[in-house]
Amino acid sequence: MNTTTALRKMITRGEVARVAGAHDPLSANLVQASGFDGVWASSFTISAVNGLPDMSLLSMADYLDAAGRMAATCSVPVLADCDTGFGGVPNVAYLVQRYEAMGVAGVCIEDKVFPKTNSFVDQGQKLLDVDEFARKIEAGKNAQRDPDFVLVARTEALITGHGMPEALLRAHRYVDAGADAILVHSKKNSPREVIQFLDEWQGKAPVIVVPTTYHDWHFADAGNAGVSMVIYANHALRAAVRSMSQVLSRIRSSGASTSVEEHISPISEVFELTHLDEWLHLEKR
Ligand code: SPV
Ligand code: MG
């Protein structure tokens, strides 16, 4: 099955899917090996591994390269976080062509003004005019070749403090414009406002959530509330940051690397993750 078809089925099957964020092929492989249904090519974590904050500094080509390399190495679908669409309406049409050609199963665009900042940054949160964002969705949907390619519309209405009526109005508008699913983002520490959204939404289209701040919401409860996909957007990167920094400071302070050996992956595990045997086999032939 194409990954586009797999992603489309995943959001429409009536059973909640679990997806995790990755920033490169290795982390995407780990997401897949851990049994997640798909990979979220996160703008926050791709920016971070480039030593940059998530504020529209990298170009579309950078994000596309990262997501495309993840798609090339994974068999589960990759859903690419495309921020605001990297510009205006034509940019969204262009990105859909390019991401689809790179084997990415779907893209997500959000209704903030370009350049945007990460949703957890207080500064620089401005919503785009609703009609203009609807035009981005239409342009994106018209640009896809594979009918199963997925376009997710993300509303930041709750993040920017515009309230529930605005979030609902926008979500309806975006689905009418052709969006295949709505990502409703919230930075509250309880799922209450997301549950209220779901109650009023009444399942008009699949809903995706990113429970970074309301992390005690079990995925099964999210599914029962009407969520189609839960994204654990940044945990792999945050784990890597903590682990790398602990290991490095331990080597520095102890004067040898013996004490970290039991806390780090053996080199053989990295060989395995990067399919060394298969590549060596090719060379032999
Ligand atoms: C990302 O992972 O880049 C996201 C989710 O867009 S968030 O960081 O919560 O905005
Ligand atoms: Mg992002």
XYZ file of C-alpha atoms and ligand atoms in Angstrom:
296
model
C 0.000 0.000 0.000
C 1.230 3.517 -0.775
C 2.077 5.525 2.331
C -0.412 8.183 1.154
C -3.193 5.586 1.184
C -1.967 4.248 4.537
C -2.058 7.734 6.063
C -5.507 8.459 4.647
C -6.822 5.149 6.028
C -5.161 5.865 9.359
C -7.066 9.110 9.912
C -10.412 7.754 8.674
C -10.500 4.254 10.190
C -12.235 5.325 13.388
C -9.409 4.157 15.621
C -6.859 6.553 17.054
C -3.388 6.476 15.465
C -0.176 7.244 17.329
C 2.552 9.182 15.574
C 5.868 10.466 16.917
C 8.127 13.305 15.853
C 11.478 12.763 14.199
C 14.154 15.056 12.826
C 16.285 12.776 10.661
C 16.219 9.276 9.168
C 17.760 7.660 12.248
C 15.168 9.087 14.627
C 12.445 8.256 12.084
C 13.686 4.657 12.053
C 13.475 4.591 15.838
C 9.920 5.936 15.732
C 8.989 3.170 13.310
C 10.844 0.449 15.237
C 9.039 1.502 18.428
C 5.742 0.624 16.783
C 4.322 4.062 16.037
C 1.905 4.293 13.133
C 3.730 7.142 11.453
C 6.378 9.850 11.638
C 5.832 13.567 12.197
C 8.616 15.528 10.485
C 8.589 18.288 13.093
C 9.628 21.861 12.288
C 10.659 22.375 15.915
C 13.002 19.406 16.049
C 14.390 19.785 12.495
C 15.200 23.403 13.368
C 16.745 22.345 16.669
C 19.124 19.807 15.139
C 20.293 22.623 12.860
C 21.063 24.663 15.953
C 18.163 27.018 15.249
C 14.918 28.016 16.939
C 11.634 27.128 15.244
C 10.887 30.521 13.678
C 10.847 30.106 9.899
C 14.620 30.435 9.585
C 15.233 27.271 7.580
C 13.924 27.252 4.021
C 11.430 24.892 2.419
C 14.352 23.086 0.778
C 15.847 22.314 4.206
C 12.608 20.930 5.637
C 11.871 19.038 2.424
C 15.299 17.447 2.432
C 14.832 16.293 6.027
C 11.305 14.923 5.471
C 12.226 13.321 2.139
C 15.162 11.472 3.667
C 12.897 10.214 6.456
C 10.326 9.029 3.905
C 13.046 7.233 1.957
C 14.083 5.210 4.967
C 10.673 4.455 6.548
C 7.819 2.240 5.478
C 5.314 3.980 7.767
C 3.860 7.265 6.451
C 5.632 10.560 7.053
C 3.426 13.569 7.798
C 5.496 16.714 7.253
C 5.058 19.820 9.369
C 5.199 22.615 6.776
C 4.614 25.550 9.132
C 2.711 28.333 7.343
C 3.433 26.800 3.937
C 6.722 28.732 3.691
C 5.111 31.822 2.182
C 1.893 32.665 0.359
C -0.697 30.736 -1.631
C 1.635 29.760 -4.534
C 4.215 28.468 -2.053
C 1.667 25.948 -0.747
C 0.947 24.647 -4.255
C 4.682 24.320 -4.831
C 5.375 22.543 -1.554
C 2.640 19.981 -2.198
C 4.203 19.122 -5.568
C 7.643 18.793 -4.049
C 6.730 16.882 -0.877
C 4.543 14.457 -2.812
C 7.371 13.819 -5.273
C 9.715 13.053 -2.374
C 7.477 10.267 -1.073
C 6.036 12.166 1.878
C 2.494 10.924 2.619
C 1.001 14.209 3.735
C 1.687 17.763 4.829
C 0.351 19.993 7.568
C 0.093 23.762 7.216
C -0.900 26.176 9.979
C -2.898 29.395 9.934
C -0.276 31.775 11.290
C 1.420 34.636 9.475
C 4.817 33.909 7.867
C 7.371 34.097 9.443
C 5.951 32.157 12.377
C 7.341 31.236 15.759
C 6.862 27.945 17.591
C 3.488 27.693 19.352
C 5.141 27.622 22.796
C 6.907 30.959 22.235
C 4.886 33.907 23.519
C 6.187 36.363 20.939
C 5.170 36.498 17.278
C 1.865 34.620 17.332
C -0.310 36.177 14.654
C -3.202 34.450 12.889
C -3.491 34.712 9.124
C -6.712 35.988 7.594
C -9.100 33.044 7.363
C -9.897 33.545 3.650
C -6.246 33.656 2.738
C -5.555 30.432 4.611
C -8.541 28.777 2.893
C -6.972 29.795 -0.434
C -3.742 28.105 0.636
C -5.660 24.894 1.289
C -7.435 25.048 -2.065
C -4.159 25.666 -3.882
C -2.493 22.786 -2.058
C -5.324 20.356 -2.782
C -5.371 21.355 -6.460
C -1.630 20.704 -6.714
C -1.602 17.090 -5.543
C -1.409 14.272 -8.101
C -2.037 11.266 -5.892
C -5.665 11.535 -4.725
C -4.682 9.957 -1.399
C -2.033 12.562 -0.540
C -3.167 14.138 2.742
C -3.347 17.851 3.535
C -3.858 18.670 7.192
C -4.988 22.174 8.160
C -3.815 23.279 11.584
C -5.525 26.029 13.446
C -3.643 28.081 15.982
C -6.772 29.943 17.109
C -6.572 28.484 20.628
C -2.795 29.046 20.842
C -3.202 32.718 19.901
C -6.049 33.236 22.372
C -8.792 33.796 19.791
C -11.126 31.382 21.550
C -13.300 28.416 20.739
C -15.793 30.043 18.323
C -12.890 31.223 16.137
C -11.227 27.793 16.256
C -14.455 26.101 15.191
C -15.247 28.657 12.499
C -11.790 28.231 11.030
C -11.848 24.443 11.200
C -15.183 24.353 9.327
C -13.885 26.770 6.746
C -10.714 24.747 6.193
C -12.547 21.465 5.713
C -14.920 23.195 3.282
C -11.824 24.382 1.394
C -10.683 20.757 1.035
C -8.546 19.956 4.084
C -8.461 16.224 4.840
C -8.080 16.697 8.596
C -7.869 19.415 11.217
C -5.021 19.710 13.685
C -6.276 21.719 16.640
C -3.344 22.855 18.730
C -3.577 23.768 22.408
C -0.968 24.736 24.989
C -3.174 24.245 28.021
C -2.068 21.731 30.631
C -5.358 19.865 30.479
C -7.209 18.515 27.424
C -10.359 20.416 28.433
C -10.455 22.902 25.559
C -9.586 20.214 23.024
C -12.430 18.053 24.376
C -14.783 21.023 24.079
C -13.656 21.490 20.469
C -14.298 17.807 19.732
C -17.761 17.948 21.319
C -18.799 20.889 19.175
C -17.026 19.602 16.066
C -19.149 16.457 15.967
C -16.746 14.512 13.774
C -17.096 16.613 10.644
C -13.552 15.578 9.632
C -10.664 13.759 11.342
C -9.030 15.658 14.212
C -5.337 15.500 15.142
C -3.913 16.666 18.476
C -0.440 17.333 19.875
C -0.683 16.744 23.648
C 2.717 18.162 24.589
C 1.426 20.213 27.541
C -1.565 17.999 28.431
C 0.623 14.894 28.391
C -1.388 12.871 30.880
C -4.150 12.375 28.286
C -3.967 8.659 27.459
C -4.275 8.014 23.751
C -7.241 5.689 24.310
C -9.119 8.498 26.078
C -8.242 10.831 23.215
C -9.630 8.233 20.804
C -12.818 7.905 22.815
C -13.204 11.686 22.732
C -13.078 11.599 18.920
C -9.398 12.143 18.118
C -8.081 10.379 14.989
C -4.367 10.910 15.576
C -2.173 11.813 18.528
C 1.263 13.253 17.763
C 4.119 13.026 20.297
C 5.927 15.786 18.472
C 9.266 16.364 20.161
C 9.969 13.645 22.727
C 12.643 11.795 20.752
C 14.647 14.983 20.343
C 14.227 16.009 23.980
C 15.366 12.536 25.045
C 18.430 12.816 22.817
C 19.345 16.248 24.186
C 19.123 15.065 27.802
C 21.002 11.859 27.116
C 23.790 13.438 25.066
C 24.385 16.164 27.596
C 24.464 13.750 30.557
C 26.828 11.347 28.848
C 29.196 14.078 27.676
C 29.447 15.718 31.076
C 30.010 12.347 32.730
C 32.929 11.577 30.406
C 34.395 15.002 31.107
C 34.075 14.697 34.881
C 35.152 11.068 35.315
C 38.136 11.269 32.958
C 37.223 8.065 31.093
C 34.192 6.821 29.238
C 33.792 3.533 31.153
C 31.010 4.788 33.390
C 28.799 5.766 30.461
C 29.127 2.474 28.578
C 26.094 0.912 30.261
C 23.996 3.998 29.474
C 24.696 4.242 25.754
C 23.847 2.059 22.757
C 26.522 -0.352 21.659
C 28.030 0.449 18.276
C 26.460 -2.772 16.978
C 23.016 -1.288 17.614
C 23.856 1.661 15.396
C 25.114 -0.771 12.736
C 21.791 -2.568 12.945
C 19.730 0.623 12.811
C 21.582 1.718 9.704
C 21.204 -1.727 8.038
C 24.954 -2.229 7.705
C 24.560 -5.915 6.733
C 22.356 -5.089 3.764
C 24.807 -2.490 2.475
C 27.766 -4.831 2.935
C 25.874 -7.537 1.098
C 25.435 -5.185 -1.871
C 29.136 -4.533 -1.923
C 29.926 -8.266 -1.877
C 27.762 -8.901 -4.902
C 6.420 20.810 15.781
O 6.719 19.719 16.287
O 7.197 21.479 15.120
C 5.073 21.348 15.966
C 4.335 21.027 17.176
O 4.645 22.119 15.129
S 4.640 22.296 18.327
O 6.061 22.354 18.590
O 3.878 21.923 19.486
O 4.155 23.563 17.775
Mg 6.103 22.911 13.887
